[in-house]
Amino acid sequence: MVGIFLNFKNSKIQILSALFTFSAMSFAVNVDDLISQYEKNSYTTKINEKNMRKFDIKEKSLKNGEWNEVSVTSDNNYTLHGAANGLTMQNNVKYGMLYYRNEYNFRSSELTENKIGISKTLNDYFGYSDVNYNKKTNQISRNIQKISNETTKNSEIRDLIDLYKNYKNKQKEMEQEALALEDTKKDYAIQAKKYELGTASQYDYELAKTEYENSQLKYENLGRELQILGERFTVYNVTLPEKEKLDDLKKIELKKDDFYALRLSEAETIELNSQLNSEQLRKENIDYKYPKLSGDIGYSLKDRSVVVGLSVSKTFKRYNDTIEDLKNEADKLRLQYEQKKNELVSNAGQQMITYTTYQTNELTAQNTMNIKKKEYEIYAKKYELGVDTYSNYVEKRNNYKKAVIDYETAKNELAAFTKKIKYYK
């Protein structure tokens, strides 16, 4: 029974050494390198580019204005009454303000209308044209989408930083477990030999055996957990280096201004939506206030005469719900903007508290680790001299191992927070 564990090979420890020991020439990849990879290669980056592309497409169309399309229509009519009875066909071709129109009567085999001319909505010259309105709203919508893209990207970068932090924590935990595995292996060999000679109790032997077996299981499981964490980087189209090591997270000293610049994008989005609402309200007011005037001047190729026309159209409403709804939306957006500004101030204060809490956690964890280390060293010496029990020595060693991991976690939590702060905008 004893011999099974005494023949334990060092292959796992050698693997760990390959993971954590690097030559002086090795290059350390840091979290900024992975963020750069994400910004170049992620699906979100490519989707965001497509999100912006649609506004470029629309802008190109709007630059052409009314000259962007040719409209062709053909109507066929059959009537039994009137001078033009029988089958007739009317064709219209329009390009911008230019048009060509003809009408042919199949019964009389006669071209009853053959006309070229210019038709234009006159409101475009003194009002707010559809083209100008669409250009302005397209630009505002582009700016809103840009902020939305940035918000989505920043959220994923914060998640990527957290993943990097968790990966580093797991590496440290695995590193500590490897050291524990070496210690428990030695302890087990010593206690097994003492137990055979009758100088160790069965309890100490069983404790050493259990600690060794548990350490093997923990180390193997930590390896699986680290592998799973590594695979999660592919979600962000980020590849972990095979030979280079991941650098430690480094904290950044934050200032008050860093907190009061947080999440301004939310207020900016509300402000842009207010601008969009304002343009919609302006357009609706102009369209409702002024009648629609359309001028037409043409030349009849059939009659060799000039024809001039003017059409007027106006809609009246007892209650213009569209305008009132836009006014109500404008009031709501103003309230939301004021509310968001107050939230930003409160959020900045809360983030500062979180920052000082993480700083405190790092310091207390470091102090605890130092104390646990001294305590462990004292009990290790006592156990070596035979003046204290093996179980107390094991307890202090495990406490120290946990304190080392807790300190690493607290240190990385603070560093990750300071790194993420600029991505809350």
Short mmCIF file of C-alpha atoms in Angstrom, two decimals:
data_model
loop_
_atom_site.label_atom_id
_atom_site.label_comp_id
_atom_site.label_asym_id
_atom_site.label_seq_id
_atom_site.Cartn_x
_atom_site.Cartn_y
_atom_site.Cartn_z
CA MET A 1 0.00 0.00 0.00
CA VAL A 2 2.79 2.38 0.92
CA GLY A 3 4.86 1.54 -2.15
CA ILE A 4 2.16 2.71 -4.56
CA PHE A 5 2.61 6.33 -3.54
CA LEU A 6 6.35 6.17 -3.04
CA ASN A 7 6.76 5.34 -6.78
CA PHE A 8 4.97 8.53 -7.85
CA LYS A 9 6.74 9.97 -10.91
CA ASN A 10 7.77 13.60 -11.33
CA SER A 11 6.12 14.04 -14.75
CA LYS A 12 3.44 16.42 -13.48
CA ILE A 13 5.94 18.57 -11.70
CA GLN A 14 8.03 18.68 -14.86
CA ILE A 15 4.99 19.81 -16.83
CA LEU A 16 4.41 22.57 -14.29
CA SER A 17 8.02 23.64 -14.60
CA ALA A 18 7.51 23.95 -18.35
CA LEU A 19 4.48 26.14 -17.72
CA PHE A 20 6.04 28.49 -15.20
CA THR A 21 9.79 28.49 -15.99
CA PHE A 22 10.92 30.61 -18.92
CA SER A 23 14.28 31.65 -20.21
CA ALA A 24 15.54 35.21 -19.85
CA MET A 25 14.94 35.69 -23.58
CA SER A 26 11.22 34.79 -23.41
CA PHE A 27 8.71 37.49 -24.27
CA ALA A 28 5.83 38.25 -21.92
CA VAL A 29 2.41 38.85 -23.48
CA ASN A 30 0.33 41.25 -21.40
CA VAL A 31 -3.35 42.04 -21.25
CA ASP A 32 -2.93 45.04 -23.58
CA ASP A 33 -1.59 42.70 -26.26
CA LEU A 34 -4.70 40.55 -25.99
CA ILE A 35 -6.97 43.62 -26.06
CA SER A 36 -5.23 44.70 -29.28
CA GLN A 37 -5.87 41.25 -30.72
CA TYR A 38 -9.52 41.53 -29.75
CA GLU A 39 -9.91 44.98 -31.31
CA LYS A 40 -8.46 43.70 -34.61
CA ASN A 41 -9.92 40.22 -34.85
CA SER A 42 -13.09 39.92 -32.79
CA TYR A 43 -16.48 39.23 -34.34
CA THR A 44 -17.80 42.27 -32.48
CA THR A 45 -15.27 44.50 -34.27
CA LYS A 46 -16.36 43.10 -37.63
CA ILE A 47 -20.06 43.43 -36.74
CA ASN A 48 -19.50 47.01 -35.60
CA GLU A 49 -17.89 47.79 -38.95
CA LYS A 50 -20.99 46.44 -40.70
CA ASN A 51 -23.18 48.52 -38.37
CA MET A 52 -21.39 51.67 -39.55
CA ARG A 53 -21.32 50.57 -43.19
CA LYS A 54 -25.09 50.96 -43.52
CA PHE A 55 -24.81 54.70 -42.82
CA ASP A 56 -22.10 55.04 -45.49
CA ILE A 57 -24.41 53.31 -47.95
CA LYS A 58 -27.29 55.62 -47.12
CA GLU A 59 -25.05 58.71 -47.24
CA LYS A 60 -23.85 57.80 -50.73
CA SER A 61 -27.46 57.47 -51.85
CA LEU A 62 -28.45 60.78 -50.24
CA LYS A 63 -25.58 62.63 -51.93
CA ASN A 64 -27.20 61.84 -55.27
CA GLY A 65 -30.47 63.26 -53.96
CA GLU A 66 -33.39 62.99 -56.35
CA TRP A 67 -30.97 62.04 -59.14
CA ASN A 68 -30.31 58.67 -57.53
CA GLU A 69 -33.06 56.77 -59.32
CA VAL A 70 -34.97 56.42 -62.55
CA SER A 71 -38.67 55.72 -62.13
CA VAL A 72 -40.55 53.91 -64.90
CA THR A 73 -44.31 53.26 -64.77
CA SER A 74 -46.74 51.91 -67.33
CA ASP A 75 -50.56 51.90 -66.98
CA ASN A 76 -52.98 50.07 -69.24
CA ASN A 77 -56.68 51.04 -69.23
CA TYR A 78 -59.74 49.88 -71.11
CA THR A 79 -62.89 52.01 -71.35
CA LEU A 80 -66.13 51.83 -73.33
CA HIS A 81 -67.03 55.48 -73.04
CA GLY A 82 -65.52 58.78 -74.06
CA ALA A 83 -63.38 59.94 -76.92
CA ALA A 84 -60.51 57.70 -75.91
CA ASN A 85 -62.58 54.52 -75.64
CA GLY A 86 -60.81 51.25 -76.13
CA LEU A 87 -57.42 50.12 -74.82
CA THR A 88 -54.92 52.81 -73.87
CA MET A 89 -51.42 52.64 -72.44
CA GLN A 90 -49.72 55.46 -70.53
CA ASN A 91 -45.94 55.40 -69.89
CA ASN A 92 -43.95 57.62 -67.53
CA VAL A 93 -40.20 57.85 -67.15
CA LYS A 94 -38.80 60.15 -64.44
CA TYR A 95 -35.19 60.94 -63.57
CA GLY A 96 -34.72 63.57 -60.89
CA MET A 97 -36.92 66.50 -61.87
CA LEU A 98 -36.99 65.47 -65.55
CA TYR A 99 -39.77 63.37 -66.99
CA TYR A 100 -41.08 61.96 -70.25
CA ARG A 101 -44.72 60.93 -70.64
CA ASN A 102 -46.68 59.43 -73.51
CA GLU A 103 -50.09 57.82 -74.05
CA TYR A 104 -51.12 55.59 -76.91
CA ASN A 105 -54.66 54.55 -77.99
CA PHE A 106 -54.61 51.13 -79.58
CA ARG A 107 -58.08 51.48 -81.10
CA SER A 108 -57.29 54.61 -83.03
CA SER A 109 -53.58 53.79 -83.34
CA GLU A 110 -52.88 57.29 -82.14
CA LEU A 111 -50.33 58.82 -79.79
CA THR A 112 -52.68 60.92 -77.69
CA GLU A 113 -49.95 62.41 -75.46
CA ASN A 114 -46.21 62.86 -75.99
CA LYS A 115 -44.62 65.21 -73.48
CA ILE A 116 -41.26 66.06 -71.86
CA GLY A 117 -40.85 68.36 -68.90
CA ILE A 118 -39.66 69.27 -65.45
CA SER A 119 -41.54 68.59 -62.23
CA LYS A 120 -40.34 69.79 -58.85
CA THR A 121 -41.64 70.05 -55.30
CA LEU A 122 -41.19 73.77 -54.63
CA ASN A 123 -41.13 73.35 -50.84
CA ASP A 124 -37.54 72.09 -51.16
CA TYR A 125 -36.41 75.62 -51.99
CA PHE A 126 -37.93 77.42 -49.03
CA GLY A 127 -38.74 74.72 -46.53
CA TYR A 128 -36.94 71.70 -45.13
CA SER A 129 -36.36 69.23 -47.95
CA ASP A 130 -36.59 65.50 -47.46
CA VAL A 131 -33.00 65.13 -48.68
CA ASN A 132 -31.60 67.59 -46.11
CA TYR A 133 -33.69 66.02 -43.37
CA ASN A 134 -32.50 62.52 -44.25
CA LYS A 135 -28.86 63.67 -44.36
CA LYS A 136 -29.06 65.19 -40.88
CA THR A 137 -30.93 62.28 -39.30
CA ASN A 138 -28.55 59.80 -40.94
CA GLN A 139 -25.57 61.59 -39.36
CA ILE A 140 -27.21 61.68 -35.93
CA SER A 141 -28.15 58.00 -36.21
CA ARG A 142 -24.55 57.25 -37.22
CA ASN A 143 -23.29 58.92 -34.02
CA ILE A 144 -25.79 56.97 -31.92
CA GLN A 145 -24.67 53.69 -33.51
CA LYS A 146 -21.02 54.64 -32.96
CA ILE A 147 -21.65 55.00 -29.22
CA SER A 148 -23.59 51.72 -29.17
CA ASN A 149 -20.69 49.98 -30.92
CA GLU A 150 -18.23 51.45 -28.42
CA THR A 151 -20.38 50.36 -25.48
CA THR A 152 -20.60 46.78 -26.76
CA LYS A 153 -16.85 46.67 -27.44
CA ASN A 154 -15.94 48.08 -24.02
CA SER A 155 -18.22 45.60 -22.25
CA GLU A 156 -16.46 42.68 -23.96
CA ILE A 157 -13.03 44.15 -23.22
CA ARG A 158 -13.96 44.30 -19.52
CA ASP A 159 -15.01 40.65 -19.73
CA LEU A 160 -11.71 39.83 -21.45
CA ILE A 161 -9.76 41.55 -18.65
CA ASP A 162 -11.73 39.54 -16.07
CA LEU A 163 -10.95 36.34 -17.99
CA TYR A 164 -7.26 37.26 -18.03
CA LYS A 165 -7.44 37.91 -14.28
CA ASN A 166 -9.14 34.56 -13.61
CA TYR A 167 -6.58 32.77 -15.77
CA LYS A 168 -3.70 34.33 -13.83
CA ASN A 169 -5.39 33.45 -10.53
CA LYS A 170 -5.76 29.85 -11.65
CA GLN A 171 -2.13 29.72 -12.75
CA LYS A 172 -1.03 30.92 -9.32
CA GLU A 173 -3.30 28.40 -7.62
CA MET A 174 -1.87 25.63 -9.78
CA GLU A 175 1.67 26.79 -9.04
CA GLN A 176 1.01 26.69 -5.29
CA GLU A 177 -0.60 23.28 -5.58
CA ALA A 178 2.49 21.97 -7.39
CA LEU A 179 4.66 23.12 -4.50
CA ALA A 180 2.20 21.52 -2.08
CA LEU A 181 2.33 18.31 -4.10
CA GLU A 182 6.11 18.16 -3.70
CA ASP A 183 5.85 18.84 0.04
CA THR A 184 3.07 16.31 0.63
CA LYS A 185 4.94 13.70 -1.39
CA LYS A 186 8.00 14.12 0.84
CA ASP A 187 5.86 14.15 3.99
CA TYR A 188 4.07 10.99 2.93
CA ALA A 189 7.34 9.19 2.27
CA ILE A 190 8.68 10.23 5.69
CA GLN A 191 5.49 9.35 7.58
CA ALA A 192 5.20 6.02 5.76
CA LYS A 193 8.76 5.12 6.76
CA LYS A 194 8.19 6.25 10.36
CA TYR A 195 4.95 4.27 10.48
CA GLU A 196 6.79 1.14 9.33
CA LEU A 197 9.39 1.70 12.07
CA GLY A 198 6.69 2.42 14.65
CA THR A 199 7.81 6.00 15.34
CA ALA A 200 4.74 7.68 13.78
CA SER A 201 1.09 7.29 14.73
CA GLN A 202 -1.45 5.84 12.34
CA TYR A 203 -3.24 9.20 12.39
CA ASP A 204 -0.13 11.05 11.14
CA TYR A 205 0.40 8.40 8.47
CA GLU A 206 -3.24 8.60 7.33
CA LEU A 207 -3.11 12.41 7.40
CA ALA A 208 0.04 12.48 5.24
CA LYS A 209 -1.50 9.96 2.82
CA THR A 210 -4.73 11.97 2.54
CA GLU A 211 -2.92 15.27 2.06
CA TYR A 212 -0.82 13.73 -0.71
CA GLU A 213 -3.75 12.12 -2.49
CA ASN A 214 -5.84 15.29 -2.23
CA SER A 215 -3.01 17.39 -3.57
CA GLN A 216 -2.68 15.13 -6.61
CA LEU A 217 -6.42 15.37 -7.29
CA LYS A 218 -6.45 19.15 -6.82
CA TYR A 219 -3.48 19.63 -9.12
CA GLU A 220 -5.04 17.53 -11.87
CA ASN A 221 -8.37 19.32 -11.56
CA LEU A 222 -6.69 22.74 -11.59
CA GLY A 223 -5.00 21.75 -14.84
CA ARG A 224 -8.40 20.97 -16.37
CA GLU A 225 -9.85 24.24 -15.09
CA LEU A 226 -6.90 26.19 -16.51
CA GLN A 227 -7.36 24.51 -19.88
CA ILE A 228 -11.06 25.44 -19.95
CA LEU A 229 -10.24 29.05 -19.07
CA GLY A 230 -7.67 29.11 -21.86
CA GLU A 231 -10.24 27.85 -24.38
CA ARG A 232 -12.62 30.66 -23.41
CA PHE A 233 -10.24 33.22 -24.96
CA THR A 234 -11.37 31.98 -28.38
CA VAL A 235 -14.75 33.64 -27.73
CA TYR A 236 -12.95 36.96 -28.26
CA ASN A 237 -10.88 35.66 -31.22
CA VAL A 238 -7.82 35.90 -28.99
CA THR A 239 -5.08 33.28 -29.04
CA LEU A 240 -2.96 32.56 -25.98
CA PRO A 241 0.78 32.29 -26.66
CA GLU A 242 2.25 28.79 -26.76
CA LYS A 243 5.81 29.67 -25.73
CA GLU A 244 5.56 33.15 -24.24
CA LYS A 245 4.16 33.61 -20.78
CA LEU A 246 1.26 35.81 -19.78
CA ASP A 247 2.53 38.82 -17.88
CA ASP A 248 1.13 39.71 -14.48
CA LEU A 249 -1.66 42.25 -14.27
CA LYS A 250 -0.27 45.61 -13.24
CA LYS A 251 -2.37 48.10 -11.34
CA ILE A 252 -2.74 51.70 -12.47
CA GLU A 253 -2.94 54.59 -10.04
CA LEU A 254 -6.33 56.21 -10.54
CA LYS A 255 -7.25 59.84 -9.98
CA LYS A 256 -10.56 61.51 -9.19
CA ASP A 257 -11.04 62.59 -12.81
CA ASP A 258 -10.85 58.97 -13.93
CA PHE A 259 -14.08 58.26 -12.07
CA TYR A 260 -16.07 61.32 -13.10
CA ALA A 261 -15.46 60.51 -16.76
CA LEU A 262 -17.33 57.21 -16.40
CA ARG A 263 -20.24 56.18 -18.63
CA LEU A 264 -20.65 59.55 -20.34
CA SER A 265 -21.78 57.60 -23.40
CA GLU A 266 -25.20 57.00 -21.84
CA ALA A 267 -25.83 60.72 -21.43
CA GLU A 268 -24.44 61.37 -24.91
CA THR A 269 -26.84 58.84 -26.41
CA ILE A 270 -29.81 60.55 -24.76
CA GLU A 271 -28.59 63.91 -26.03
CA LEU A 272 -28.27 62.56 -29.58
CA ASN A 273 -31.75 61.07 -29.38
CA SER A 274 -32.95 64.53 -28.34
CA GLN A 275 -31.33 65.98 -31.46
CA LEU A 276 -32.99 63.32 -33.58
CA ASN A 277 -36.34 64.08 -31.98
CA SER A 278 -35.79 67.81 -32.60
CA GLU A 279 -35.16 67.22 -36.30
CA GLN A 280 -38.26 65.05 -36.57
CA LEU A 281 -40.37 67.68 -34.82
CA ARG A 282 -39.01 70.45 -37.04
CA LYS A 283 -39.77 68.45 -40.19
CA GLU A 284 -43.26 67.57 -39.01
CA ASN A 285 -44.06 71.19 -38.11
CA ILE A 286 -42.91 72.49 -41.51
CA ASP A 287 -44.75 69.79 -43.43
CA TYR A 288 -47.93 70.46 -41.47
CA LYS A 289 -47.71 74.27 -41.51
CA TYR A 290 -47.04 74.80 -45.22
CA PRO A 291 -49.00 73.36 -48.16
CA LYS A 292 -47.13 71.14 -50.56
CA LEU A 293 -46.48 72.95 -53.84
CA SER A 294 -45.44 71.11 -56.98
CA GLY A 295 -44.54 72.99 -60.15
CA ASP A 296 -44.62 71.46 -63.61
CA ILE A 297 -43.43 72.86 -66.92
CA GLY A 298 -43.50 70.69 -70.00
CA TYR A 299 -43.43 70.69 -73.75
CA SER A 300 -45.91 68.68 -75.79
CA LEU A 301 -44.13 67.09 -78.72
CA LYS A 302 -47.50 66.20 -80.18
CA ASP A 303 -49.12 69.62 -80.00
CA ARG A 304 -45.86 71.63 -80.10
CA SER A 305 -46.98 73.67 -77.10
CA VAL A 306 -45.70 74.58 -73.64
CA VAL A 307 -47.75 73.47 -70.63
CA VAL A 308 -47.28 74.99 -67.17
CA GLY A 309 -48.95 73.68 -64.03
CA LEU A 310 -48.99 74.16 -60.27
CA SER A 311 -50.51 71.76 -57.77
CA VAL A 312 -51.29 72.57 -54.16
CA SER A 313 -52.07 70.05 -51.42
CA LYS A 314 -52.68 70.59 -47.71
CA THR A 315 -53.81 68.27 -44.94
CA PHE A 316 -55.69 69.61 -41.93
CA LYS A 317 -56.07 67.73 -38.64
CA ARG A 318 -58.38 68.43 -35.75
CA TYR A 319 -55.64 67.11 -33.47
CA ASN A 320 -52.07 66.52 -34.64
CA ASP A 321 -51.10 63.54 -32.52
CA THR A 322 -47.74 63.13 -34.33
CA ILE A 323 -46.50 66.57 -33.28
CA GLU A 324 -47.81 66.22 -29.74
CA ASP A 325 -46.19 62.81 -29.40
CA LEU A 326 -42.83 64.24 -30.54
CA LYS A 327 -43.15 67.10 -28.02
CA ASN A 328 -43.91 64.61 -25.26
CA GLU A 329 -40.88 62.53 -26.29
CA ALA A 330 -38.68 65.66 -26.14
CA ASP A 331 -39.82 66.34 -22.54
CA LYS A 332 -39.15 62.73 -21.58
CA LEU A 333 -35.63 62.81 -23.05
CA ARG A 334 -34.81 66.00 -21.14
CA LEU A 335 -35.86 64.32 -17.90
CA GLN A 336 -33.85 61.19 -18.73
CA TYR A 337 -30.79 63.31 -19.46
CA GLU A 338 -30.99 65.07 -16.08
CA GLN A 339 -31.56 61.73 -14.36
CA LYS A 340 -28.55 60.19 -16.09
CA LYS A 341 -26.30 63.09 -15.08
CA ASN A 342 -27.25 62.53 -11.44
CA GLU A 343 -26.61 58.80 -11.82
CA LEU A 344 -23.18 59.52 -13.25
CA VAL A 345 -22.20 61.52 -10.18
CA SER A 346 -23.50 58.78 -7.86
CA ASN A 347 -21.81 56.07 -9.92
CA ALA A 348 -18.47 57.88 -9.76
CA GLY A 349 -18.66 57.98 -5.97
CA GLN A 350 -19.55 54.28 -5.79
CA GLN A 351 -16.66 53.35 -8.08
CA MET A 352 -14.23 55.33 -5.89
CA ILE A 353 -15.44 53.37 -2.85
CA THR A 354 -14.94 50.12 -4.79
CA TYR A 355 -11.41 51.24 -5.70
CA THR A 356 -10.43 51.97 -2.09
CA THR A 357 -12.02 48.66 -1.01
CA TYR A 358 -9.86 46.73 -3.50
CA GLN A 359 -6.79 48.65 -2.29
CA THR A 360 -7.63 47.74 1.30
CA ASN A 361 -8.23 44.10 0.37
CA GLU A 362 -4.82 43.90 -1.30
CA LEU A 363 -3.02 45.34 1.73
CA THR A 364 -4.85 43.16 4.26
CA ALA A 365 -4.30 40.05 2.13
CA GLN A 366 -0.59 40.87 1.90
CA ASN A 367 -0.34 41.38 5.66
CA THR A 368 -2.22 38.14 6.29
CA MET A 369 0.08 36.27 3.89
CA ASN A 370 3.17 37.59 5.66
CA ILE A 371 1.83 36.56 9.07
CA LYS A 372 0.80 33.11 7.82
CA LYS A 373 4.23 32.66 6.28
CA LYS A 374 5.99 33.42 9.58
CA GLU A 375 3.54 31.20 11.42
CA TYR A 376 4.17 28.38 8.96
CA GLU A 377 7.94 28.77 9.25
CA ILE A 378 7.74 28.64 13.07
CA TYR A 379 5.62 25.48 13.10
CA ALA A 380 7.76 23.89 10.39
CA LYS A 381 10.79 24.40 12.64
CA LYS A 382 8.92 23.13 15.68
CA TYR A 383 7.84 20.02 13.80
CA GLU A 384 11.38 19.48 12.55
CA LEU A 385 12.68 19.68 16.13
CA GLY A 386 9.94 17.33 17.31
CA VAL A 387 8.31 19.80 19.71
CA ASP A 388 4.99 20.10 17.87
CA THR A 389 2.59 17.77 16.09
CA TYR A 390 2.56 16.94 12.40
CA SER A 391 -1.13 17.93 12.13
CA ASN A 392 -0.40 21.47 13.39
CA TYR A 393 2.41 21.78 10.88
CA VAL A 394 0.07 20.66 8.05
CA GLU A 395 -2.62 23.10 9.16
CA LYS A 396 -0.19 26.06 9.15
CA ARG A 397 1.20 25.05 5.76
CA ASN A 398 -2.29 24.90 4.25
CA ASN A 399 -3.18 28.24 5.83
CA TYR A 400 -0.11 29.81 4.27
CA LYS A 401 -0.86 28.31 0.85
CA LYS A 402 -4.39 29.72 1.01
CA ALA A 403 -3.06 33.13 2.09
CA VAL A 404 -0.71 33.23 -0.91
CA ILE A 405 -3.60 32.50 -3.26
CA ASP A 406 -5.85 35.03 -1.50
CA TYR A 407 -3.18 37.70 -1.89
CA GLU A 408 -2.74 36.94 -5.57
CA THR A 409 -6.51 37.14 -6.05
CA ALA A 410 -6.80 40.45 -4.19
CA LYS A 411 -3.84 41.89 -6.10
CA ASN A 412 -5.33 40.86 -9.46
CA GLU A 413 -8.79 42.14 -8.52
CA LEU A 414 -7.34 45.59 -7.88
CA ALA A 415 -5.20 45.55 -11.03
CA ALA A 416 -8.12 44.37 -13.18
CA PHE A 417 -10.39 47.07 -11.75
CA THR A 418 -7.89 49.83 -12.54
CA LYS A 419 -7.46 48.40 -16.04
CA LYS A 420 -11.19 48.16 -16.70
CA ILE A 421 -12.04 51.65 -15.48
CA LYS A 422 -11.40 53.39 -18.80
CA TYR A 423 -13.62 50.88 -20.58
CA TYR A 424 -16.68 51.96 -18.61
CA LYS A 425 -17.04 55.03 -20.85
#
